[in-house]
Amino acid sequence: MRLPERQLAVLEAASATDERTIDEIAAETGLKPETVVGAAFDLRDEGLCSVAERTAETLDLTDEGRRYVDDGLPETRLYRAGLALDAGEAPVSMGRVIGEADLDGPEVDIALSNFARKGFGSIDSGELRVDPDADPDADPEGAALAALAAGDDPGADDAVLERLDSRGLVDRGESVTRSVTLTDDGVDALMTGVEAAEAVSELTPELLASGEWRDVEFSEYNVKADAPTTRGGRKHVLRRTADRVKDVLVGMGFQEMEGPHADSDFWINDCLFMPQDHPARTHWDRFALDVDPMDEIPEELIDRVETAHREGWGEDGDGYHSPWSEEFAREVALRGHTTSLSMRYLSGIAGADLDPPQRYFSVEKVYRNDTLDPTHLLEFFQIEGWVMAEDLSVRDLMGTFEEFYRQFGITDIRFKPHYNPYTEPSFELFGEHPETGEEIEIGNSGVFREEVTGPLGVDCDVMAWGLALERLAMLTTGAEDIRDLHGTLADIEFLRDAEVSY
Amino acid sequence: MPVVDIDTDELRGLTGRTDASDDEFKEDLFGLGLEFEGETDDGLLQFEFAPDRLDRLSVEGVARSLRYHHGDDRGVYVPETNDPEWTIEVDDSVPDERPYVTGAVIRGVDLDEGALESLIQLQEKLHATMGRGRAKGAIGIHDLAMLKGAPLQEGSEPSITYRGVEPDGDTFVPLDANDELTPAAVLDEHDTGRTYADLVADLERYPAIYDELGLFSFPPVINGKRTEVTTGSRELFVELTGTDQWTIDRMCNIVCYALSARGATIEEVKVNYADGAAAPSEYGAELVRPNLDLDEKSVGHDRIETLLGVDFEPEEVVDCFERAGLDASYTLDEDVTYEVEIPPYRVDVLHPLDLVDDVGRAYGFDELEPRYPDVGTVGGRHERSRLEDAVRTSLVGLGFEDLLNFHMTSGTENYDRMNVEPGSAAFGGGEPVEITEPYSEEYTQLRTWALPSLVLLLERNTHNAYPQDVAEVGFVAERDDSENTNVAERRHVAGAVARRDASYEAAKGRLQAVCDDFGAELATPRTEHPSFIDGRTAAVEIDGERVGVIGEVHPAVLVEHDLEVPVAAFEFDLDALR
């Protein structure tokens, strides 16, 4: 038979005839008592020994009790002081006796109440008289305390011990003593011979296959020690935020759009009723590309868009007093917003003609010629969404966006009237930062103007909104430099350590 | 967004709210959409607002809006004007590129320092916004007393002339100068001249304004010193030149309203376009300006109700219009329609919808109760979006850190440092789509492949722990004349294994796993690629098509990127997994 080393030691230290306590075995084997207990239970489970448990009452002096052993119980000191002042003959003022006994604080009350209880004398109208026949030396409470202090059996009856306990002079408790005795199987095993099993550090396939794992002991680890962190692959923190946005929008009934990053100014700006001399369309704000102009744009659509710009839309429409050229409209640039996709979908060129109701979204990249700094990127993700339906009102717009932002813990949205060339009415959306409580701009929204929807052939209402994804992600990840989040300047440790959002 | 600088003492005077605190003004103005931005060095409060209500670019306009906001004023206000005395003659020598002019005479002006500063500010702010940096419209304001009208003949009225001047022709002393300069010399030698030189430098003749004494203004660049306006000026001549008559007329109206608010009287001027000059076709050759006629538009009661989602009584709507500074009347037919009159300082009302917005603002958008629209639609992701996501999930499962790199890069990063020739047959060597006017050397083109971004990221993370296994499913583009946009846009799947034991096998094992996930057949026939080590490079062939490259990155490329560990990588077209 093979047993782990410490079980073997316990087995050898135990006897079939004498009960050996854990402490005795521990002293003999040099193992820690708790190790001996563990091994003894393992041996009992194997049927090699029995473990008996005895419960004994323990009685220990408290600090107060120990003090009285030295100084005498307060009532005894009071009695003796009384005697010394001849209070056995005539009553003496209580103050004098207390002073003589050198009692103060709570000891005074303790002395007085126990003095009377034990019949050491009487107290009347502030005067104390002692009974000269009383014998404090025969007081069982004092005797029990003295015996306990000497390590002897107090030999007192339960009522006395109870009293000492209630006076807080002793602690009564229980202790368990375990003793080990060899069983017959244990004796047999020792007779046949038991070997110590070796301790192994690793569980190997060989140990598992051979069954040897049963006989080995696994060396102990310091399980509190740090381990090197396991690095798995992780989805990019910004992608994760994008996924969450997509989940929310799909849940709200939105279909995802897609379309070109490089597009004609026609789709990027002209359809949006952005005048061609708008500051945002100047060369230093857009990324024009050195490719030929776009050939295929439906002629009829170009005509309608040009009409909207030059003459306005509808009977009372005015249009802009700005130049408009088809040549500029056909130039290809990187999109400055994904509203170009919305224009393509609303016009029907991206697929089928759409009848109301419809909801569409995208979370895609846009390009702005800006200065790269902690809060600005040249390319970033724009969340874009729109709802097309008959007779949409500003209230529907507010209700939709409240619901969207609520999903990200942003409530109490405020709608600040705003101006965009392509929507009217328009609103900037403000909300409270979920952690700092600060009021922050969280989006731009509005109802597309008829100069936008009319030329596209849409004759119902379309409300839309946009927001930079990075802005949402900076809120949810706590990133302070947008460049950590996005692009080739990213720090791989930041990506590895960024807290998962969900 | 435009910013207006406000002296709150002036605002107190102009609104009559003498007891209002700065904070009360800030709050009221926020309600109008003007957001407090900070203070100027001179203690003026700066407010930023969206560029629709350009009539609010001065303290006078802001005060007017506040008076309507508080109900101190209601309905349309049009200042009285005197009949014209002066004429602006437009000569046929005026440059075709800047054909239009307008103006007004202002009498009884009493400008203190604050009022003069406000006027100059309004002028500059209008230049920056409606005037498109003076290109579309520029304002010149002159001391009328210093002008000598040139009667064309005995007994006729005084006039000034808008005409063209040879760059090296007549001279004048511009503002902030002491010497007589030709227009060309102004562009060359004068600070303001240099700032605006681009606007006229290419013209054969420069725009110029003359009175009987000669050249006194060089629009849109600078006025002459002779007619400089001071706090002592009592009568002004306002002239505006530009490329669009409507635009300069409206800019003129905003200036006239601001001066009228300070108690001045507006006097009309005539504008006569000569036969050879390009008179504005929509208005004719003989104009009387400023044109303070009201615009009219009609809007239906229904449209107001459906767009705002509120049921109104017609009287409530009229009340809102009047509080917005508009006038409205209606007839009680089955369909109530409002005839709305719009004052001539408004430049933002292009459509009846803009009137609905005015009603909404006057009613208070804050009053509206949000509601979730009762419209059922089915949501879903786009197919490509789902595919990209599925591939990312596979890559992440293989231990790759998912990356999100910029789509814009430079030729240096995209080709040179990867040892690839632009326009070569090597994978990633396609013709770049370049940005016409790049502002940074680091971002001059779209990337043609993703691996350079990955290697660049590794270069920037050499201080971090290895292994660094990184991957990206992302956008790439190259020039392609067969596309409508002339740009072929694709998504590539790229992965790089950077670690002590990175090998061809390490990359291929991972690539194989991705292909297996998508039931795609992978083959890796030997090939050569300048970014990879010869003999350890293969083409990625998925379902029989060559769609990418895989191999151990060439030591020359690694050293170029300061990498001290081997890197094995692959990249292929996402579509191959469809």
mmCIF file with all atom_site columns, N, CA, C and O in Angstrom, chain B residues 509-533:
data_model
loop_
_atom_site.group_PDB
_atom_site.id
_atom_site.type_symbol
_atom_site.label_atom_id
_atom_site.label_alt_id
_atom_site.label_comp_id
_atom_site.label_asym_id
_atom_site.label_entity_id
_atom_site.label_seq_id
_atom_site.pdbx_PDB_ins_code
_atom_site.Cartn_x
_atom_site.Cartn_y
_atom_site.Cartn_z
_atom_site.occupancy
_atom_site.B_iso_or_equiv
_atom_site.pdbx_formal_charge
_atom_site.auth_seq_id
_atom_site.auth_comp_id
_atom_site.auth_asym_id
_atom_site.auth_atom_id
_atom_site.pdbx_PDB_model_num
ATOM 1   N N  . GLY B 1 509 ? -1.253  28.308 -40.574 1.00 0.00 ? 509 GLY B N  1
ATOM 2   C CA . GLY B 1 509 ? -2.163  27.572 -39.692 1.00 0.00 ? 509 GLY B CA 1
ATOM 3   C C  . GLY B 1 509 ? -3.373  28.416 -39.349 1.00 0.00 ? 509 GLY B C  1
ATOM 4   O O  . GLY B 1 509 ? -4.509  27.937 -39.330 1.00 0.00 ? 509 GLY B O  1
ATOM 5   N N  . ARG B 1 510 ? -3.133  29.688 -39.099 1.00 0.00 ? 510 ARG B N  1
ATOM 6   C CA . ARG B 1 510 ? -4.238  30.581 -38.737 1.00 0.00 ? 510 ARG B CA 1
ATOM 7   C C  . ARG B 1 510 ? -5.125  30.891 -39.953 1.00 0.00 ? 510 ARG B C  1
ATOM 8   O O  . ARG B 1 510 ? -6.350  30.916 -39.858 1.00 0.00 ? 510 ARG B O  1
ATOM 9   N N  . LEU B 1 511 ? -4.476  31.104 -41.091 1.00 0.00 ? 511 LEU B N  1
ATOM 10  C CA . LEU B 1 511 ? -5.239  31.364 -42.315 1.00 0.00 ? 511 LEU B CA 1
ATOM 11  C C  . LEU B 1 511 ? -6.127  30.161 -42.644 1.00 0.00 ? 511 LEU B C  1
ATOM 12  O O  . LEU B 1 511 ? -7.294  30.311 -43.019 1.00 0.00 ? 511 LEU B O  1
ATOM 13  N N  . GLN B 1 512 ? -5.538  28.958 -42.470 1.00 0.00 ? 512 GLN B N  1
ATOM 14  C CA . GLN B 1 512 ? -6.291  27.735 -42.751 1.00 0.00 ? 512 GLN B CA 1
ATOM 15  C C  . GLN B 1 512 ? -7.537  27.675 -41.862 1.00 0.00 ? 512 GLN B C  1
ATOM 16  O O  . GLN B 1 512 ? -8.627  27.330 -42.312 1.00 0.00 ? 512 GLN B O  1
ATOM 17  N N  . ALA B 1 513 ? -7.360  28.058 -40.601 1.00 0.00 ? 513 ALA B N  1
ATOM 18  C CA . ALA B 1 513 ? -8.484  28.001 -39.656 1.00 0.00 ? 513 ALA B CA 1
ATOM 19  C C  . ALA B 1 513 ? -9.598  28.953 -40.083 1.00 0.00 ? 513 ALA B C  1
ATOM 20  O O  . ALA B 1 513 ? -10.783 28.618 -40.009 1.00 0.00 ? 513 ALA B O  1
ATOM 21  N N  . VAL B 1 514 ? -9.219  30.148 -40.546 1.00 0.00 ? 514 VAL B N  1
ATOM 22  C CA . VAL B 1 514 ? -10.237 31.100 -41.002 1.00 0.00 ? 514 VAL B CA 1
ATOM 23  C C  . VAL B 1 514 ? -10.984 30.524 -42.200 1.00 0.00 ? 514 VAL B C  1
ATOM 24  O O  . VAL B 1 514 ? -12.213 30.554 -42.268 1.00 0.00 ? 514 VAL B O  1
ATOM 25  N N  . CYS B 1 515 ? -10.216 29.967 -43.159 1.00 0.00 ? 515 CYS B N  1
ATOM 26  C CA . CYS B 1 515 ? -10.853 29.405 -44.357 1.00 0.00 ? 515 CYS B CA 1
ATOM 27  C C  . CYS B 1 515 ? -11.781 28.255 -43.970 1.00 0.00 ? 515 CYS B C  1
ATOM 28  O O  . CYS B 1 515 ? -12.885 28.138 -44.501 1.00 0.00 ? 515 CYS B O  1
ATOM 29  N N  . ASP B 1 516 ? -11.326 27.427 -43.049 1.00 0.00 ? 516 ASP B N  1
ATOM 30  C CA . ASP B 1 516 ? -12.165 26.305 -42.605 1.00 0.00 ? 516 ASP B CA 1
ATOM 31  C C  . ASP B 1 516 ? -13.481 26.811 -42.015 1.00 0.00 ? 516 ASP B C  1
ATOM 32  O O  . ASP B 1 516 ? -14.541 26.247 -42.256 1.00 0.00 ? 516 ASP B O  1
ATOM 33  N N  . ASP B 1 517 ? -13.387 27.897 -41.235 1.00 0.00 ? 517 ASP B N  1
ATOM 34  C CA . ASP B 1 517 ? -14.598 28.462 -40.626 1.00 0.00 ? 517 ASP B CA 1
ATOM 35  C C  . ASP B 1 517 ? -15.644 28.800 -41.676 1.00 0.00 ? 517 ASP B C  1
ATOM 36  O O  . ASP B 1 517 ? -16.842 28.763 -41.405 1.00 0.00 ? 517 ASP B O  1
ATOM 37  N N  . PHE B 1 518 ? -15.169 29.200 -42.861 1.00 0.00 ? 518 PHE B N  1
ATOM 38  C CA . PHE B 1 518 ? -16.115 29.663 -43.886 1.00 0.00 ? 518 PHE B CA 1
ATOM 39  C C  . PHE B 1 518 ? -16.275 28.641 -45.012 1.00 0.00 ? 518 PHE B C  1
ATOM 40  O O  . PHE B 1 518 ? -16.771 28.972 -46.084 1.00 0.00 ? 518 PHE B O  1
ATOM 41  N N  . GLY B 1 519 ? -15.822 27.415 -44.759 1.00 0.00 ? 519 GLY B N  1
ATOM 42  C CA . GLY B 1 519 ? -15.970 26.354 -45.754 1.00 0.00 ? 519 GLY B CA 1
ATOM 43  C C  . GLY B 1 519 ? -15.272 26.686 -47.057 1.00 0.00 ? 519 GLY B C  1
ATOM 44  O O  . GLY B 1 519 ? -15.719 26.298 -48.134 1.00 0.00 ? 519 GLY B O  1
ATOM 45  N N  . ALA B 1 520 ? -14.154 27.437 -46.954 1.00 0.00 ? 520 ALA B N  1
ATOM 46  C CA . ALA B 1 520 ? -13.456 27.857 -48.173 1.00 0.00 ? 520 ALA B CA 1
ATOM 47  C C  . ALA B 1 520 ? -12.243 26.967 -48.386 1.00 0.00 ? 520 ALA B C  1
ATOM 48  O O  . ALA B 1 520 ? -11.551 26.596 -47.437 1.00 0.00 ? 520 ALA B O  1
ATOM 49  N N  . GLU B 1 521 ? -11.974 26.652 -49.645 1.00 0.00 ? 521 GLU B N  1
ATOM 50  C CA . GLU B 1 521 ? -10.859 25.781 -50.020 1.00 0.00 ? 521 GLU B CA 1
ATOM 51  C C  . GLU B 1 521 ? -9.606  26.638 -50.155 1.00 0.00 ? 521 GLU B C  1
ATOM 52  O O  . GLU B 1 521 ? -9.572  27.549 -50.988 1.00 0.00 ? 521 GLU B O  1
ATOM 53  N N  . LEU B 1 522 ? -8.569  26.348 -49.347 1.00 0.00 ? 522 LEU B N  1
ATOM 54  C CA . LEU B 1 522 ? -7.344  27.150 -49.398 1.00 0.00 ? 522 LEU B CA 1
ATOM 55  C C  . LEU B 1 522 ? -6.221  26.408 -50.100 1.00 0.00 ? 522 LEU B C  1
ATOM 56  O O  . LEU B 1 522 ? -5.988  25.232 -49.822 1.00 0.00 ? 522 LEU B O  1
ATOM 57  N N  . ALA B 1 523 ? -5.546  27.092 -51.037 1.00 0.00 ? 523 ALA B N  1
ATOM 58  C CA . ALA B 1 523 ? -4.311  26.563 -51.606 1.00 0.00 ? 523 ALA B CA 1
ATOM 59  C C  . ALA B 1 523 ? -3.273  27.668 -51.531 1.00 0.00 ? 523 ALA B C  1
ATOM 60  O O  . ALA B 1 523 ? -3.620  28.847 -51.576 1.00 0.00 ? 523 ALA B O  1
ATOM 61  N N  . THR B 1 524 ? -1.981  27.272 -51.395 1.00 0.00 ? 524 THR B N  1
ATOM 62  C CA . THR B 1 524 ? -0.934  28.285 -51.261 1.00 0.00 ? 524 THR B CA 1
ATOM 63  C C  . THR B 1 524 ? 0.223   27.992 -52.212 1.00 0.00 ? 524 THR B C  1
ATOM 64  O O  . THR B 1 524 ? 1.307   27.576 -51.781 1.00 0.00 ? 524 THR B O  1
ATOM 65  N N  . PRO B 1 525 ? -0.021  28.226 -53.496 1.00 0.00 ? 525 PRO B N  1
ATOM 66  C CA . PRO B 1 525 ? 1.074   28.008 -54.462 1.00 0.00 ? 525 PRO B CA 1
ATOM 67  C C  . PRO B 1 525 ? 2.178   29.040 -54.263 1.00 0.00 ? 525 PRO B C  1
ATOM 68  O O  . PRO B 1 525 ? 1.910   30.169 -53.877 1.00 0.00 ? 525 PRO B O  1
ATOM 69  N N  . ARG B 1 526 ? 3.407   28.617 -54.520 1.00 0.00 ? 526 ARG B N  1
ATOM 70  C CA . ARG B 1 526 ? 4.575   29.479 -54.307 1.00 0.00 ? 526 ARG B CA 1
ATOM 71  C C  . ARG B 1 526 ? 4.485   30.726 -55.183 1.00 0.00 ? 526 ARG B C  1
ATOM 72  O O  . ARG B 1 526 ? 4.046   30.689 -56.314 1.00 0.00 ? 526 ARG B O  1
ATOM 73  N N  . THR B 1 527 ? 4.872   31.844 -54.605 1.00 0.00 ? 527 THR B N  1
ATOM 74  C CA . THR B 1 527 ? 4.939   33.064 -55.403 1.00 0.00 ? 527 THR B CA 1
ATOM 75  C C  . THR B 1 527 ? 6.054   33.938 -54.856 1.00 0.00 ? 527 THR B C  1
ATOM 76  O O  . THR B 1 527 ? 6.765   33.536 -53.926 1.00 0.00 ? 527 THR B O  1
ATOM 77  N N  . GLU B 1 528 ? 6.215   35.125 -55.436 1.00 0.00 ? 528 GLU B N  1
ATOM 78  C CA . GLU B 1 528 ? 7.205   36.065 -54.923 1.00 0.00 ? 528 GLU B CA 1
ATOM 79  C C  . GLU B 1 528 ? 6.521   37.387 -54.632 1.00 0.00 ? 528 GLU B C  1
ATOM 80  O O  . GLU B 1 528 ? 5.576   37.767 -55.323 1.00 0.00 ? 528 GLU B O  1
ATOM 81  N N  . HIS B 1 529 ? 6.981   38.040 -53.598 1.00 0.00 ? 529 HIS B N  1
ATOM 82  C CA . HIS B 1 529 ? 6.433   39.352 -53.254 1.00 0.00 ? 529 HIS B CA 1
ATOM 83  C C  . HIS B 1 529 ? 7.524   40.138 -52.556 1.00 0.00 ? 529 HIS B C  1
ATOM 84  O O  . HIS B 1 529 ? 8.184   39.606 -51.650 1.00 0.00 ? 529 HIS B O  1
ATOM 85  N N  . PRO B 1 530 ? 7.736   41.399 -52.950 1.00 0.00 ? 530 PRO B N  1
ATOM 86  C CA . PRO B 1 530 ? 8.891   42.145 -52.422 1.00 0.00 ? 530 PRO B CA 1
ATOM 87  C C  . PRO B 1 530 ? 8.839   42.409 -50.916 1.00 0.00 ? 530 PRO B C  1
ATOM 88  O O  . PRO B 1 530 ? 9.865   42.743 -50.330 1.00 0.00 ? 530 PRO B O  1
ATOM 89  N N  . SER B 1 531 ? 7.665   42.259 -50.288 1.00 0.00 ? 531 SER B N  1
ATOM 90  C CA . SER B 1 531 ? 7.604   42.496 -48.842 1.00 0.00 ? 531 SER B CA 1
ATOM 91  C C  . SER B 1 531 ? 7.962   41.237 -48.044 1.00 0.00 ? 531 SER B C  1
ATOM 92  O O  . SER B 1 531 ? 8.074   41.304 -46.820 1.00 0.00 ? 531 SER B O  1
ATOM 93  N N  . PHE B 1 532 ? 8.072   40.101 -48.747 1.00 0.00 ? 532 PHE B N  1
ATOM 94  C CA . PHE B 1 532 ? 8.244   38.828 -48.037 1.00 0.00 ? 532 PHE B CA 1
ATOM 95  C C  . PHE B 1 532 ? 9.542   38.137 -48.455 1.00 0.00 ? 532 PHE B C  1
ATOM 96  O O  . PHE B 1 532 ? 10.134  38.465 -49.487 1.00 0.00 ? 532 PHE B O  1
ATOM 97  N N  . ILE B 1 533 ? 9.963   37.144 -47.645 1.00 0.00 ? 533 ILE B N  1
ATOM 98  C CA . ILE B 1 533 ? 11.196  36.399 -47.931 1.00 0.00 ? 533 ILE B CA 1
ATOM 99  C C  . ILE B 1 533 ? 10.941  35.415 -49.076 1.00 0.00 ? 533 ILE B C  1
ATOM 100 O O  . ILE B 1 533 ? 9.976   34.642 -49.032 1.00 0.00 ? 533 ILE B O  1
#
